[in-house]
Amino acid sequence: MIAPASGELWTAEQAAAADRHTIEVLGIPSPVLMERAALCVSAEVEALLATLEGGASVLGKSV
């Protein structure tokens, strides 16, 4: 996992601690946190695939 803005990789323990903080301190429910993470990952994958020569298709959708 990449730490926001720093570009450094997080350990599994650091990522779990960040999740706990977000859920317990900031009050973001776990399903919402995971959905937001999934949306960010899918956006990054689409952006990366769009740079491929000849384009790409994800689940039948051209990107």
Coordinates of N, CA and C in Angstrom, one line a residue, residues 18-24 26-41:
A18 N -4.2 2.4 10.0 CA -4.9 3.5 9.3 C -6.4 3.2 9.1
D19 N -6.7 2.0 8.8 CA -8.1 1.6 8.6 C -8.8 1.7 10.0
R20 N -8.2 1.2 11.1 CA -8.8 1.3 12.4 C -9.0 2.8 12.8
H21 N -8.0 3.6 12.5 CA -8.2 5.0 12.9 C -9.3 5.7 12.1
T22 N -9.4 5.4 10.8 CA -10.4 5.9 10.0 C -11.8 5.5 10.5
I23 N -11.9 4.2 10.8 CA -13.2 3.7 11.3 C -13.6 4.2 12.7
E24 N -12.6 4.0 13.6 CA -12.9 4.3 15.0 C -12.9 5.8 15.4
L26 N -12.4 8.6 13.0 CA -13.1 9.5 12.1 C -14.5 9.1 11.8
G27 N -14.9 7.9 12.2 CA -16.3 7.5 12.2 C -16.8 7.0 10.8
I28 N -15.9 6.7 9.9 CA -16.2 6.2 8.6 C -16.5 4.7 8.7
P29 N -17.7 4.2 8.4 CA -18.0 2.8 8.5 C -17.1 2.0 7.6
S30 N -16.8 0.8 8.0 CA -15.9 -0.1 7.3 C -16.4 -0.3 5.8
P31 N -17.7 -0.6 5.6 CA -18.1 -0.8 4.2 C -17.9 0.4 3.3
V32 N -18.1 1.6 3.9 CA -17.9 2.8 3.1 C -16.5 3.0 2.8
L33 N -15.6 2.8 3.8 CA -14.1 2.9 3.6 C -13.7 1.9 2.5
M34 N -14.2 0.7 2.5 CA -13.8 -0.3 1.5 C -14.3 0.1 0.1
E35 N -15.6 0.6 0.1 CA -16.1 1.0 -1.2 C -15.3 2.2 -1.8
R36 N -15.0 3.1 -1.0 CA -14.2 4.2 -1.5 C -12.8 3.8 -2.0
A37 N -12.2 2.8 -1.3 CA -10.9 2.3 -1.8 C -11.1 1.6 -3.1
A38 N -12.2 0.8 -3.3 CA -12.4 0.1 -4.5 C -12.7 1.1 -5.7
L39 N -13.4 2.2 -5.4 CA -13.6 3.2 -6.4 C -12.3 3.8 -6.9
C40 N -11.4 4.1 -5.9 CA -10.1 4.7 -6.2 C -9.3 3.8 -7.0
V41 N -9.3 2.5 -6.7 CA -8.5 1.5 -7.4 C -9.0 1.3 -8.8

